Amino acid sequence: MYEELEKVRLACETCHKCPLGDLRTNSVFSDGVPNSKLMLIGEAPGYNEDMQGKPFVGRAGQLLDKIFEAVGLSREKDVYICNTLKCRPPENRDPLPAEKTACRPYLDEQIAILKPRIILLCGRVALTSFLPQASSISKVRGQWFDGPYGSKMMPIFHPSYLLRNPVKRPGSPKALMWDDIREIKRVYDSLSD
Ligand code: URA
């Protein structure tokens, strides 16, 4: 499994299937535990991720770590983290459809090799990559969908959105995220290793 994954990672490092390949400092393949039951798919690398070659290492990533830690999960032990795009779009703009199409086989290979039991679609870009018919993240977050290889898939808010909406009161994005992460942990604990 690790050898196959390493081949895909190396292919990303030298990829020029879309113009973002010419702009990157580093491709950003993954972080966390490859044989985890839980995979989180974000959007695309930002400035910090491009510099360090690791997903979710900026402010949004720190909040993501805190959310996992709140239910006793960590990227060092329990979670595999990756993105829909492996290279940073300039000025952190939304990924273009052509970029998503070019990069998609890498993500599909990550999923096919690792076969996670739970896939979290973190934010709108990941959501529409897997559930194109879904109207908005607010409508579908917290719900379970059937994912690839028999996995359970749940859309969740992106931590950047939570940083922009920091108030925690009943029904707010932060409160809903708290409900979602507890439900994720409940299902995570119910799955055999
Ligand atoms: N936002 C994402 O969606 N992915 C990252 O890796 C960093 C920020």
GROMACS .gro file of C-alpha atoms and ligand atoms in nm:
model
  201
    1MET     CA    1   0.000   0.000   0.000
    2TYR     CA    2   0.272   0.247   0.096
    3GLU     CA    3   0.469   0.176  -0.222
    4GLU     CA    4   0.166   0.237  -0.443
    5LEU     CA    5   0.088   0.556  -0.257
    6GLU     CA    6   0.447   0.674  -0.285
    7LYS     CA    7   0.429   0.629  -0.665
    8VAL     CA    8   0.125   0.857  -0.678
    9ARG     CA    9   0.292   1.112  -0.451
   10LEU     CA   10   0.600   1.121  -0.674
   11ALA     CA   11   0.380   1.164  -0.983
   12CYS     CA   12   0.222   1.470  -0.818
   13GLU     CA   13   0.564   1.617  -0.742
   14THR     CA   14   0.650   1.633  -1.109
   15CYS     CA   15   0.298   1.684  -1.249
   16HIS     CA   16   0.234   1.940  -1.522
   17LYS     CA   17  -0.113   1.829  -1.627
   18CYS     CA   18  -0.240   2.181  -1.553
   19PRO     CA   19  -0.069   2.522  -1.533
   20LEU     CA   20  -0.056   2.514  -1.151
   21GLY     CA   21   0.236   2.277  -1.188
   22ASP     CA   22   0.451   2.568  -1.309
   23LEU     CA   23   0.356   2.789  -1.014
   24ARG     CA   24   0.403   2.562  -0.714
   25THR     CA   25   0.683   2.564  -0.459
   26ASN     CA   26   0.576   2.217  -0.343
   27SER     CA   27   0.297   1.983  -0.435
   28VAL     CA   28   0.086   1.898  -0.132
   29PHE     CA   29  -0.005   1.532  -0.126
   30SER     CA   30  -0.115   1.437   0.225
   31ASP     CA   31  -0.049   1.435   0.594
   32GLY     CA   32  -0.151   1.205   0.875
   33VAL     CA   33  -0.192   0.830   0.888
   34PRO     CA   34  -0.228   0.644   0.557
   35ASN     CA   35  -0.402   0.337   0.704
   36SER     CA   36  -0.660   0.539   0.893
   37LYS     CA   37  -1.033   0.467   0.887
   38LEU     CA   38  -1.087   0.838   0.834
   39MET     CA   39  -0.990   1.054   0.535
   40LEU     CA   40  -1.053   1.428   0.518
   41ILE     CA   41  -1.058   1.592   0.174
   42GLY     CA   42  -1.013   1.969   0.169
   43GLU     CA   43  -0.996   2.218  -0.116
   44ALA     CA   44  -0.646   2.312  -0.226
   45PRO     CA   45  -0.316   2.420  -0.072
   46GLY     CA   46  -0.280   2.781   0.038
   47TYR     CA   47   0.039   2.982   0.089
   48ASN     CA   48   0.162   2.796   0.398
   49GLU     CA   49   0.081   2.456   0.253
   50ASP     CA   50   0.263   2.537  -0.072
   51MET     CA   51   0.568   2.648   0.127
   52GLN     CA   52   0.573   2.343   0.356
   53GLY     CA   53   0.436   2.074   0.122
   54LYS     CA   54   0.177   1.968   0.382
   55PRO     CA   55  -0.201   2.017   0.386
   56PHE     CA   56  -0.380   2.230   0.644
   57VAL     CA   57  -0.082   2.385   0.821
   58GLY     CA   58  -0.207   2.748   0.828
   59ARG     CA   59  -0.474   2.903   1.052
   60ALA     CA   60  -0.751   2.687   0.908
   61GLY     CA   61  -0.538   2.379   0.967
   62GLN     CA   62  -0.475   2.474   1.329
   63LEU     CA   63  -0.849   2.504   1.383
   64LEU     CA   64  -0.904   2.170   1.211
   65ASP     CA   65  -0.655   2.007   1.449
   66LYS     CA   66  -0.842   2.159   1.746
   67ILE     CA   67  -1.175   2.027   1.618
   68PHE     CA   68  -1.033   1.675   1.589
   69GLU     CA   69  -0.861   1.704   1.927
   70ALA     CA   70  -1.192   1.802   2.089
   71VAL     CA   71  -1.314   1.445   2.029
   72GLY     CA   72  -0.981   1.275   2.092
   73LEU     CA   73  -0.867   1.237   1.729
   74SER     CA   74  -0.535   1.357   1.590
   75ARG     CA   75  -0.365   1.377   1.253
   76GLU     CA   76  -0.061   1.200   1.400
   77LYS     CA   77  -0.262   0.892   1.499
   78ASP     CA   78  -0.608   0.880   1.347
   79VAL     CA   79  -0.667   1.085   1.033
   80TYR     CA   80  -0.543   1.100   0.672
   81ILE     CA   81  -0.567   1.450   0.524
   82CYS     CA   82  -0.553   1.547   0.156
   83ASN     CA   83  -0.706   1.794  -0.091
   84THR     CA   84  -0.897   1.798  -0.419
   85LEU     CA   85  -0.604   1.989  -0.576
   86LYS     CA   86  -0.242   1.908  -0.502
   87CYS     CA   87  -0.106   2.248  -0.609
   88ARG     CA   88  -0.190   2.599  -0.492
   89PRO     CA   89  -0.413   2.816  -0.712
   90PRO     CA   90  -0.275   3.172  -0.738
   91GLU     CA   91  -0.408   3.409  -0.468
   92ASN     CA   92  -0.602   3.111  -0.328
   93ARG     CA   93  -0.873   3.150  -0.592
   94ASP     CA   94  -1.127   2.871  -0.636
   95PRO     CA   95  -0.995   2.573  -0.834
   96LEU     CA   96  -1.099   2.589  -1.200
   97PRO     CA   97  -1.300   2.297  -1.343
   98ALA     CA   98  -1.006   2.203  -1.570
   99GLU     CA   99  -0.769   2.195  -1.271
  100LYS     CA  100  -1.008   1.973  -1.076
  101THR     CA  101  -1.043   1.739  -1.372
  102ALA     CA  102  -0.665   1.719  -1.424
  103CYS     CA  103  -0.597   1.650  -1.056
  104ARG     CA  104  -0.888   1.416  -0.985
  105PRO     CA  105  -0.711   1.088  -1.080
  106TYR     CA  106  -0.457   1.146  -0.800
  107LEU     CA  107  -0.733   1.179  -0.542
  108ASP     CA  108  -0.916   0.880  -0.685
  109GLU     CA  109  -0.596   0.677  -0.655
  110GLN     CA  110  -0.548   0.785  -0.294
  111ILE     CA  111  -0.901   0.666  -0.218
  112ALA     CA  112  -0.863   0.342  -0.416
  113ILE     CA  113  -0.536   0.252  -0.242
  114LEU     CA  114  -0.642   0.348   0.111
  115LYS     CA  115  -1.013   0.261   0.101
  116PRO     CA  116  -1.102   0.474   0.405
  117ARG     CA  117  -1.424   0.379   0.585
  118ILE     CA  118  -1.521   0.743   0.644
  119ILE     CA  119  -1.459   1.032   0.403
  120LEU     CA  120  -1.514   1.391   0.519
  121LEU     CA  121  -1.581   1.639   0.238
  122CYS     CA  122  -1.447   1.956   0.391
  123GLY     CA  123  -1.603   2.262   0.227
  124ARG     CA  124  -1.786   2.336  -0.097
  125VAL     CA  125  -1.511   2.239  -0.341
  126ALA     CA  126  -1.473   1.888  -0.199
  127LEU     CA  127  -1.851   1.858  -0.170
  128THR     CA  128  -1.921   1.939  -0.534
  129SER     CA  129  -1.640   1.708  -0.648
  130PHE     CA  130  -1.828   1.410  -0.503
  131LEU     CA  131  -2.191   1.523  -0.478
  132PRO     CA  132  -2.234   1.765  -0.771
  133GLN     CA  133  -2.613   1.771  -0.721
  134ALA     CA  134  -2.582   1.906  -0.365
  135SER     CA  135  -2.700   2.267  -0.353
  136SER     CA  136  -2.493   2.399  -0.063
  137ILE     CA  137  -2.280   2.280   0.223
  138SER     CA  138  -2.524   2.425   0.482
  139LYS     CA  139  -2.803   2.203   0.344
  140VAL     CA  140  -2.610   1.876   0.346
  141ARG     CA  141  -2.349   1.908   0.619
  142GLY     CA  142  -2.380   1.652   0.892
  143GLN     CA  143  -2.558   1.399   0.667
  144TRP     CA  144  -2.413   1.063   0.570
  145PHE     CA  145  -2.390   0.969   0.201
  146ASP     CA  146  -2.270   0.650   0.034
  147GLY     CA  147  -1.910   0.700  -0.080
  148PRO     CA  148  -1.660   0.502  -0.289
  149TYR     CA  149  -1.565   0.147  -0.185
  150GLY     CA  150  -1.851   0.120   0.065
  151SER     CA  151  -1.734   0.423   0.263
  152LYS     CA  152  -1.959   0.662   0.449
  153MET     CA  153  -1.915   1.019   0.333
  154MET     CA  154  -2.010   1.335   0.525
  155PRO     CA  155  -1.984   1.697   0.407
  156ILE     CA  156  -1.863   1.934   0.680
  157PHE     CA  157  -1.793   2.307   0.697
  158HIS     CA  158  -1.446   2.420   0.597
  159PRO     CA  159  -1.248   2.557   0.895
  160SER     CA  160  -1.184   2.883   0.700
  161TYR     CA  161  -1.559   2.938   0.702
  162LEU     CA  162  -1.562   2.884   1.078
  163LEU     CA  163  -1.279   3.137   1.116
  164ARG     CA  164  -1.498   3.390   0.935
  165ASN     CA  165  -1.800   3.298   1.153
  166PRO     CA  166  -1.647   3.257   1.497
  167VAL     CA  167  -1.959   3.305   1.715
  168LYS     CA  168  -2.074   2.989   1.892
  169ARG     CA  169  -2.446   2.998   1.966
  170PRO     CA  170  -2.721   2.745   1.895
  171GLY     CA  171  -2.750   2.687   1.520
  172SER     CA  172  -2.430   2.875   1.429
  173PRO     CA  173  -2.174   2.708   1.197
  174LYS     CA  174  -1.941   2.645   1.493
  175ALA     CA  175  -2.215   2.481   1.698
  176LEU     CA  176  -2.318   2.267   1.398
  177MET     CA  177  -1.955   2.164   1.343
  178TRP     CA  178  -1.944   2.048   1.702
  179ASP     CA  179  -2.254   1.830   1.640
  180ASP     CA  180  -2.095   1.692   1.323
  181ILE     CA  181  -1.759   1.603   1.476
  182ARG     CA  182  -1.930   1.419   1.761
  183GLU     CA  183  -2.140   1.220   1.513
  184ILE     CA  184  -1.823   1.144   1.311
  185LYS     CA  185  -1.648   1.020   1.625
  186ARG     CA  186  -1.950   0.805   1.716
  187VAL     CA  187  -1.939   0.628   1.379
  188TYR     CA  188  -1.556   0.613   1.384
  189ASP     CA  189  -1.570   0.431   1.719
  190SER     CA  190  -1.837   0.192   1.592
  191LEU     CA  191  -1.618   0.071   1.304
  192SER     CA  192  -1.379  -0.219   1.359
  193ASP     CA  193  -1.011  -0.154   1.284
  194URA     N1  194  -0.745   2.476   0.293
  194URA     C1  195  -0.763   2.358   0.230
  194URA     O1  196  -0.873   2.327   0.184
  194URA     N2  197  -0.660   2.275   0.223
  194URA     C2  198  -0.541   2.302   0.276
  194URA     O2  199  -0.453   2.219   0.267
  194URA     C3  200  -0.526   2.425   0.341
  194URA     C4  201  -0.629   2.511   0.349
   0.00000   0.00000   0.00000
